[in-house]
Coordinates of C-alpha atoms in Angstrom, one line a residue:
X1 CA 0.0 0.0 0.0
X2 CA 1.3 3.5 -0.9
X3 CA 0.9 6.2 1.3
X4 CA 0.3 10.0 0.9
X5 CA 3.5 11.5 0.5
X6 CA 4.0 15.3 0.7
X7 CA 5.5 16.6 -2.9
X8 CA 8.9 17.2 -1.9
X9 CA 9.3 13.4 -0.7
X10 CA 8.2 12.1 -4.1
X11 CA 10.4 14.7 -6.3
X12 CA 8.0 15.9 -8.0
X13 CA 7.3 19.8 -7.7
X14 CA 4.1 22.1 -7.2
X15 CA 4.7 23.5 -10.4
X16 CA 5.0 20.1 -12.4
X17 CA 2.5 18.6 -11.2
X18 CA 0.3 22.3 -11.7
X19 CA 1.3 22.3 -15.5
X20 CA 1.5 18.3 -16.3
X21 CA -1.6 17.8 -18.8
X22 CA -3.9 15.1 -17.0
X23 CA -5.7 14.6 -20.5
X24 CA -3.1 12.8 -22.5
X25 CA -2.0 9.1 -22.0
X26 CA -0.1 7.9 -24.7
X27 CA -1.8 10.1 -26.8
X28 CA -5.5 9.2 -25.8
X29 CA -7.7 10.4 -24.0
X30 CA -9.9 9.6 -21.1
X31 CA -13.2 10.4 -21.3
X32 CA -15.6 10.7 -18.2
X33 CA -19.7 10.7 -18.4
X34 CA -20.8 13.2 -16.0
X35 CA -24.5 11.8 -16.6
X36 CA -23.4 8.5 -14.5
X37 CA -22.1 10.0 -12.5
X38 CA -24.5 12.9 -11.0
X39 CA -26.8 9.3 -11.1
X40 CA -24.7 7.6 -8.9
X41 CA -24.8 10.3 -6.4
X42 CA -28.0 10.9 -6.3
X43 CA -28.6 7.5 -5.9
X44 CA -26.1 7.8 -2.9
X45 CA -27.5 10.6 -1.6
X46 CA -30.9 9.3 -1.2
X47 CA -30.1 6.5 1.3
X48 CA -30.6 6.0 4.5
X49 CA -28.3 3.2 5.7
X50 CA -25.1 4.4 4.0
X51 CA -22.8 6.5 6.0
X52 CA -22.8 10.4 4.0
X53 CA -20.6 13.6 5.2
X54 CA -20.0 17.0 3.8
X55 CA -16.4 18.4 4.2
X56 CA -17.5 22.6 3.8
X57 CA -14.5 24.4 2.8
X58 CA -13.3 28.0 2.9
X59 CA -14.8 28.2 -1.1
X60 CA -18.2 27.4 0.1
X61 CA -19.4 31.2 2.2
X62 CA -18.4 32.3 -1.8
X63 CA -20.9 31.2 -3.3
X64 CA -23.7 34.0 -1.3
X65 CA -23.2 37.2 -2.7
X66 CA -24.1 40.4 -0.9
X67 CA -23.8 43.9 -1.2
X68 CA -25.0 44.3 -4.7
X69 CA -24.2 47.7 -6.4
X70 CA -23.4 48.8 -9.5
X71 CA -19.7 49.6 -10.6
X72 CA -18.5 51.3 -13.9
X73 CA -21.5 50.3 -15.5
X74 CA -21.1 46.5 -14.3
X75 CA -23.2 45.0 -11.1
X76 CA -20.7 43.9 -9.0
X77 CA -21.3 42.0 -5.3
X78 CA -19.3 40.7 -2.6
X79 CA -18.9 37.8 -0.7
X80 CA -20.1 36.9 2.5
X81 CA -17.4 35.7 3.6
X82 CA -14.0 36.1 1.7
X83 CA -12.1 32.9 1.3
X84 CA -8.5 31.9 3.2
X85 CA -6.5 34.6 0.7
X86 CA -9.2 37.4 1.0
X87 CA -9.2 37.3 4.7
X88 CA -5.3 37.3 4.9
X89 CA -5.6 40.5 2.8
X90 CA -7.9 42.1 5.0
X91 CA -5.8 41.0 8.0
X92 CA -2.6 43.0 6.3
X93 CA -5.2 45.9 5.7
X94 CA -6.5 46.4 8.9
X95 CA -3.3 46.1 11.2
X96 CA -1.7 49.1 12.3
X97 CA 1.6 50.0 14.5
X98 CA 3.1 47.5 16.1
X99 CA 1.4 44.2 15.3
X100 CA 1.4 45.9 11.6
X101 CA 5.4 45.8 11.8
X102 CA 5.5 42.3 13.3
X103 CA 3.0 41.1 10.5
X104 CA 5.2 42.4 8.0
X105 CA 8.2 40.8 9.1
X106 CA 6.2 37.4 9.5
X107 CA 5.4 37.6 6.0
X108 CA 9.0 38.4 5.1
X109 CA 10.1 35.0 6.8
X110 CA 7.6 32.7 5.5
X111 CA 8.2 33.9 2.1
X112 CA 11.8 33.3 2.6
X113 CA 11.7 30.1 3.7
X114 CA 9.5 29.2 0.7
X115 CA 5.8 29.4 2.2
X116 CA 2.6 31.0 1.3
X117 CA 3.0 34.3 2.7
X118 CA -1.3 34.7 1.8
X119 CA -2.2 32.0 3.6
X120 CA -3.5 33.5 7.0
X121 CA -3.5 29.8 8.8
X122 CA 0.3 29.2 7.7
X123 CA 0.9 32.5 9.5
X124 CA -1.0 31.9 12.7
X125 CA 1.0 28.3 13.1
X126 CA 4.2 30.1 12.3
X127 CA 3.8 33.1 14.8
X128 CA 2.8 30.6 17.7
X129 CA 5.2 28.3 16.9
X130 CA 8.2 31.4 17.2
X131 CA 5.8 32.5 20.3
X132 CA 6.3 29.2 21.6
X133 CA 9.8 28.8 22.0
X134 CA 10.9 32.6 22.1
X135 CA 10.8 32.3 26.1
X136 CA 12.2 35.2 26.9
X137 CA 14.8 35.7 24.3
X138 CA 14.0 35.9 20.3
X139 CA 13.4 34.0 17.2
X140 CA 14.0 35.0 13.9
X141 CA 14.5 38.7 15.2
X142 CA 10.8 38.2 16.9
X143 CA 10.1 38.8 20.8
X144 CA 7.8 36.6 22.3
X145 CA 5.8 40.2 23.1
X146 CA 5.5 40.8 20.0
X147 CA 4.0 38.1 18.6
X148 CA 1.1 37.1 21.1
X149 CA 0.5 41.0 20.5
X150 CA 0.1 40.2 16.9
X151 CA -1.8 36.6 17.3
X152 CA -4.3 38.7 19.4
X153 CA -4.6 41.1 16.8
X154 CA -5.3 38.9 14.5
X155 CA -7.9 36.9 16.1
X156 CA -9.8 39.8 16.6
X157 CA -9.9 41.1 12.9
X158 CA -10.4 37.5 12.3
X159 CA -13.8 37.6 14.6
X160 CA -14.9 40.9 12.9
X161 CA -14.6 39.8 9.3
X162 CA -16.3 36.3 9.7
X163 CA -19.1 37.4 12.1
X164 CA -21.5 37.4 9.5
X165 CA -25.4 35.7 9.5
X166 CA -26.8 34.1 6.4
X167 CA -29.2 36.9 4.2
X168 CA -32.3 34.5 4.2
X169 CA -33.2 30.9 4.2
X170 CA -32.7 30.5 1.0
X171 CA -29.0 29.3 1.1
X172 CA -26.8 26.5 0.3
X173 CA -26.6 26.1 4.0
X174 CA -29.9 26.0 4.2
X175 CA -30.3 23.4 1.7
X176 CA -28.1 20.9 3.1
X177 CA -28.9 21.5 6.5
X178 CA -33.4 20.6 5.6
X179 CA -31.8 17.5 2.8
X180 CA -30.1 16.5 6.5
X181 CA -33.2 16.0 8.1
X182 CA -35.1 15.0 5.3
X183 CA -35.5 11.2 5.6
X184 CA -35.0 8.7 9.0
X185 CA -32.0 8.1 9.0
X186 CA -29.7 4.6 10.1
X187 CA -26.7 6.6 10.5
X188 CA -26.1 10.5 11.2
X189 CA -25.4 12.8 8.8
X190 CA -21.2 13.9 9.4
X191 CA -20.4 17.9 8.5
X192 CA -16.7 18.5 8.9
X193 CA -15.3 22.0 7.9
X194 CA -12.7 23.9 8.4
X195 CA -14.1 27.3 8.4
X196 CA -14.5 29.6 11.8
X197 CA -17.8 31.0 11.0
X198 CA -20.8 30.4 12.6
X199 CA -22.7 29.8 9.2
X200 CA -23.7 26.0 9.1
X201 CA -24.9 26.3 13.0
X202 CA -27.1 29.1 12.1
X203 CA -28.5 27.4 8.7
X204 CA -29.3 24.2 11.0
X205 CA -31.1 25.9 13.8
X206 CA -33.0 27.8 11.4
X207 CA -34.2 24.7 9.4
X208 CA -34.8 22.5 12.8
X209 CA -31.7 20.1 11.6
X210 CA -31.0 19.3 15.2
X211 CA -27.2 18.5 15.6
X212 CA -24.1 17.8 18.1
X213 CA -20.8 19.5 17.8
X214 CA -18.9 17.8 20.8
X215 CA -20.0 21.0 23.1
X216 CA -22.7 19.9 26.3
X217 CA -24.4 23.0 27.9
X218 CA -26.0 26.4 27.6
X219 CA -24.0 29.4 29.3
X220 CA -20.4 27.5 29.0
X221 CA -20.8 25.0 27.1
X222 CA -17.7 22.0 27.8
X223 CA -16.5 19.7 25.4
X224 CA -17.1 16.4 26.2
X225 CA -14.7 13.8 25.0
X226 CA -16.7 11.2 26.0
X227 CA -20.2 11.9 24.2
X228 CA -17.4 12.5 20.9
X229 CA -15.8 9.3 21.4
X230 CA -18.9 7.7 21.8
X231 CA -21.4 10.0 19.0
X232 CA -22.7 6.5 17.4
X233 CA -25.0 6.0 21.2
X234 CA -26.6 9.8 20.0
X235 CA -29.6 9.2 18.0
X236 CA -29.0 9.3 14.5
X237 CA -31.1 12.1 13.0
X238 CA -28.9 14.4 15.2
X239 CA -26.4 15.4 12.4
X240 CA -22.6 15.8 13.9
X241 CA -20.6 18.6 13.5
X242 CA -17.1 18.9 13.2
X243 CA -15.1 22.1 13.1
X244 CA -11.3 21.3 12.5
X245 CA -9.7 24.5 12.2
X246 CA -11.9 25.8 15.8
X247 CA -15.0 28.0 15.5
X248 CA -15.7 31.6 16.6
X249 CA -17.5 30.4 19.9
X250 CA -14.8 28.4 20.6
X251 CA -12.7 29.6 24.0
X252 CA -9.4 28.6 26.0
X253 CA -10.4 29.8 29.5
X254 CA -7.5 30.4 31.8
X255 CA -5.1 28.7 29.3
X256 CA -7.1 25.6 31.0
X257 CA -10.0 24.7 29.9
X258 CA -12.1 25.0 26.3
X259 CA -15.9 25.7 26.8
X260 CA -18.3 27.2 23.9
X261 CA -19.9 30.5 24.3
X262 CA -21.1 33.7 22.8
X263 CA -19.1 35.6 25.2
X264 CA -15.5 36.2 25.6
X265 CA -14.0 37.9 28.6
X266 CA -10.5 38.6 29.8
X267 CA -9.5 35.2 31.2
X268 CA -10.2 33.5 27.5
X269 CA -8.5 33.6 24.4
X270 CA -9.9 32.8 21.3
X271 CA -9.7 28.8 19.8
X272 CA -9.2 29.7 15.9
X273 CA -7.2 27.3 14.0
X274 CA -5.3 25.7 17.0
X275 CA -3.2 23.7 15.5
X276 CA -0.3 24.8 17.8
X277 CA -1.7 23.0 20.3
X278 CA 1.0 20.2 21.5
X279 CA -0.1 17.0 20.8
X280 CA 1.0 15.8 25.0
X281 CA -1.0 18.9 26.2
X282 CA -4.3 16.4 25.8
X283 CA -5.9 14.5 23.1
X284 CA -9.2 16.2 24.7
X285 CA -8.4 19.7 23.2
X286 CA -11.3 19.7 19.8
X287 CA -8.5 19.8 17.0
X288 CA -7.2 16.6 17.8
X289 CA -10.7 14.9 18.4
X290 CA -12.4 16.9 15.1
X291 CA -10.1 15.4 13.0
X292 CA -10.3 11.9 14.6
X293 CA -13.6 11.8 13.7
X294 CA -12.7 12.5 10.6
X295 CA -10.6 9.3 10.6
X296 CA -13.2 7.5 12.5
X297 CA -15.8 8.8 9.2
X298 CA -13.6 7.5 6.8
X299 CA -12.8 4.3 7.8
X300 CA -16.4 3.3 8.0
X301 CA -17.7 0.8 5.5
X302 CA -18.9 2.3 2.1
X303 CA -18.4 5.5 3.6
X304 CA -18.9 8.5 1.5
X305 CA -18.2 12.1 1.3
X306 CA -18.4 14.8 -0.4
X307 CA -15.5 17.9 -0.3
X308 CA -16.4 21.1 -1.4
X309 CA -15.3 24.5 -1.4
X310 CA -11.6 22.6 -0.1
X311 CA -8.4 22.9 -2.3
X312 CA -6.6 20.4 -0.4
X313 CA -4.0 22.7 0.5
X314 CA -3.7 21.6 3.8
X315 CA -1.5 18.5 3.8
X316 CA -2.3 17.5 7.1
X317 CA -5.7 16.8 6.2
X318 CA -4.9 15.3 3.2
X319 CA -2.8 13.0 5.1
X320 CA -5.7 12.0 6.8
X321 CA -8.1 11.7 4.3
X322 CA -5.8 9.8 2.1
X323 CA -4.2 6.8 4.1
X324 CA -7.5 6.7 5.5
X325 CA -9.2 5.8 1.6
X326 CA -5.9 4.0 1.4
X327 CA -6.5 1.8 4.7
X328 CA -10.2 1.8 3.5
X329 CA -11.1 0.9 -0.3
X330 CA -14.9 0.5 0.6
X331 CA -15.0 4.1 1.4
X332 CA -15.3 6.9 -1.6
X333 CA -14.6 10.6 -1.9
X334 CA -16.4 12.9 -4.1
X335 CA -14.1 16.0 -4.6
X336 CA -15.7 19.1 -6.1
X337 CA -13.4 21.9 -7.4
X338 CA -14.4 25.3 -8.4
X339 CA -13.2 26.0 -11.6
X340 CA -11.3 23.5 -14.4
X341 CA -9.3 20.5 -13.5
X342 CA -6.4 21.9 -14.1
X343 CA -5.8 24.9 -12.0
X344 CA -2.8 25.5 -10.7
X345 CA -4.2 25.8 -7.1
X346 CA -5.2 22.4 -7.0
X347 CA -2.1 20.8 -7.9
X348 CA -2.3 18.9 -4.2
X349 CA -5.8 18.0 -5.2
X350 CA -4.3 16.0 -8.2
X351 CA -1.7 15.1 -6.2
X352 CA -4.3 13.0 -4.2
X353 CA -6.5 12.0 -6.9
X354 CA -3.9 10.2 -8.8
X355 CA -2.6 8.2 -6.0
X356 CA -5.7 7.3 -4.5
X357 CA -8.3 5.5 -6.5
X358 CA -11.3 5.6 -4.6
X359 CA -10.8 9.3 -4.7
X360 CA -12.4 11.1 -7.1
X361 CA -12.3 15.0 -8.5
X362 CA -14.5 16.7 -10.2
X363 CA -13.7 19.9 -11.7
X364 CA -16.4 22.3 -14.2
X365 CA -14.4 20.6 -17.2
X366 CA -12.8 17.1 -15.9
X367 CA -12.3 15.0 -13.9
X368 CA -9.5 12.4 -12.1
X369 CA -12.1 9.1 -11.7
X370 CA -10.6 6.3 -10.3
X371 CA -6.3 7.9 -10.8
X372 CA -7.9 8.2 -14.2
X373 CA -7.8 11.7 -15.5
X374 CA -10.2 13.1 -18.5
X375 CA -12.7 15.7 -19.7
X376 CA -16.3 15.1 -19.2
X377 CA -18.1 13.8 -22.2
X378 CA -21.7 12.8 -22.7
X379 CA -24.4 11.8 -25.5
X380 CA -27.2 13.2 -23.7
X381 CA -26.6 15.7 -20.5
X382 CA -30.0 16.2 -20.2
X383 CA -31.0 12.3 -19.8
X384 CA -31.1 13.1 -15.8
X385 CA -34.0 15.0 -14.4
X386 CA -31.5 17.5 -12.1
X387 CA -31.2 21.0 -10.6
X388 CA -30.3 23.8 -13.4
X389 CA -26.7 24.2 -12.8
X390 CA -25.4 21.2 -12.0
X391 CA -24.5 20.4 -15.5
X392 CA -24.4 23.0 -18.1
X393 CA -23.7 22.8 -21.5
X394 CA -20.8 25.3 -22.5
X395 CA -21.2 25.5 -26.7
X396 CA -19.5 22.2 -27.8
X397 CA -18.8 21.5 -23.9
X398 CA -20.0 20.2 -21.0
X399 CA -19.2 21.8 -17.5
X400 CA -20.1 19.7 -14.4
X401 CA -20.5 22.2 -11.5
X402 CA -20.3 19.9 -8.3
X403 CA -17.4 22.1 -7.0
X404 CA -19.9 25.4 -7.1
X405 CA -21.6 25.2 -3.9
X406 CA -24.8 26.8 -4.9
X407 CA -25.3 23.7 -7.7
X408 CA -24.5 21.2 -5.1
X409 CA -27.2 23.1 -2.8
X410 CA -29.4 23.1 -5.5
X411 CA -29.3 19.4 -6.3
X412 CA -29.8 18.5 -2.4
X413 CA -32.6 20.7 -2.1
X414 CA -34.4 18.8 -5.0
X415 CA -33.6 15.9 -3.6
X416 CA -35.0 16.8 0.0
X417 CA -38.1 17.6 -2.3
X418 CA -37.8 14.1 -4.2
X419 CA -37.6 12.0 -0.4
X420 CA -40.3 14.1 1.4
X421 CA -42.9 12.9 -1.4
X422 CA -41.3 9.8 -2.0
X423 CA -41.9 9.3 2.6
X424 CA -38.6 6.9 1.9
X425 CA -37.0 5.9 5.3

């Protein structure tokens, strides 16, 4: 069995694998019927006994538009919420003396040593890491000071620019959260994201989707290893909800203890992508539970799930993801990419794709089935009754829109429709 290996362990670089063409093998090409497909996961979608998560990426608050104006003649909107690179840039924009300084000389080291200097969660690991070991001296020319003055900073611009509430109940949220109650289920429903918002909580209260997120209480709410540990005694229309990367609501009280709560005071720091969090501090802390669960997900049989709004850039994730297909064959992964195959920011998506069969990416004009990459061909795109959207006919080609998060919230809201009349259990 192969296992994920990072890029640099396999000698292959992010821009080779970016610019390799995944249509040509020996000078055919694959061809992939995105009618089968879309059939196969709707007939996946509409059962009860099969295990079915949703991994909600940073793409996903994208796809609802807001503030609509017009602009040189053009109507423009925004979104939401921005994705990972749009809040790093608001991050730079807002900061000012000296966290702004600080931040500027974070940026400077990452891009040095070869990182994403845009990414805002390979920033926050590399300040607490130097914040970590500073102690009272320096790293990199950084005082320990300096950079808890700048993770605070952060945090709090963070809070400001992803406090945001869905515009109606009309959503892609929405939509998932009333397809996730929409039948009696055998086995729960399993949402995993990596986003801080509070967006998927709010779109599952409002449609009645009840739900457990690891958290027991009301004013300070504790997490509870146990009840996570032990999720499958919880009835199973409860949907579960994992946050990876830590949530808004999440707190560190007292450097001790992590509760969730609407309130933050003084003795509490905020819980946002805590992945500095040492392992031997306690497997109880959420990050290291959220993703065991995800583990746990994938290794149960003819488990499927569904990624979108992800980029795999997050290797750590992708670790687990893919030795977890790989310890798993039974399980399958439908990955859905905004935009064409072949975009250089999915090169780690491709990367997984082609060494893991049963994981498979769908991008608006091919795909990677089965470590088999090709363009999406079909007689007849219309042969499936569907939600308008999910695949679109492009002149001479066919786009397959699974990666936009409104199509895929389209196509579970008509099938929500379809199992309410159908009264399936």
């Amino acid at each position: 069995m192969n296992s994920f290996s990072p890029i640099w362990q396999i000698g292959v670089s992010p821009t080779e694998i970016a610019l390799y063409p995944l249509f040509k093998n020996g000078g055919e090409m694959h061809k992939h019927d995105p009618v089968r497909q879309l059939s196969f996961i709707q007939q996946a979608l509409s059962q009860s006994r099969k295990p079915i998560g949703f991994f909600i990426g940073a793409g996903c608050p994208l796809s609802i538009r807001v503030n609509e104006r017009v602009e040189g003649g053009r109507t423009v909107t925004d979104p939401l919420i921005w994705d990972v690179a749009g809040l790093t840039k608001a991050i730079a924009a807002q900061l000012d003396g000296g966290p702004k300084a600080t931040w500027e000389k974070i940026v400077g080291i990452v891009d040095a040593d070869g990182g994403d200097g845009s990414n805002i969660e390979l920033l926050l690991s590399r300040i607490r890491t130097f914040a970590s070991v500073a102690g009272a001296g320096e790293v990199r020319g950084l005082k320990s000071g300096e950079l808890i003055a700048l993770d605070s900073a952060i945090c709090q611009i963070i809070s400001r620019e992803v406090t945001r509430e869905l515009p109606n109940k009309d959503t892609p949220y929405h939509n998932l959260a009333v397809w996730s109650r929409s039948i009696r289920r055998e086995r729960p429903v399993h949402l995993f994201t990596t986003n801080y918002d509070l967006l998927l909580e709010q779109a599952l209260e409002e449609s009645s989707a009840p739900y457990f997120d690891g958290f027991v209480g009301t004013r300070k709410a504790f997490f509870d290893l146990g009840a996570v540990e032990d999720e499958g005694l919880l009835p199973p229309r409860w949907a579960r909800l994992w946050k990876i990367h830590g949530s808004l609501n999440w707190r560190l009280e007292k450097n001790q203890t992590v509760v969730r709560s609407d309130q933050k005071n003084a003795d509490q720091s905020y819980l946002i992508y805590p992945s500095h969090l040492k392992y031997d501090q306690s497997r109880k802390m959420p990050y290291l539970a959220m993703l065991d669960r995800l583990k746990a997900f994938l290794m149960s049989p003819s488990a499927l799930l569904f990624v979108c709004g992800y980029s795999f850039a997050d290797e750590h994730i992708n670790d687990v993801i893919c030795r977890s297909l790989e310890s798993n064959p039974g399980a399958q992964l439908f990955g859905g990419l905004f935009g064409k195959i072949e975009d250089p920011r999915y090169a780690l998506a491709r990367q997984c794709a082609l060494e893991t069969p049963n994981l498979s990416l769908f991008g608006f004009d091919g795909a990677i089935i089965g470590r088999n990459p090709g363009q999406w061909v079909s007689d007849d795109p219309d042969a499936i009754p569907m939600a308008a959207g999910v695949i679109e006919k492009v002149g001479a080609d066919i786009n397959f829109r699974l990666g936009d998060f409104g199509a895929l919230g389209a196509l579970l809201r008509n099938l929500a429709v379809g199992e309410a009349d159908d009264g399936t259990d």
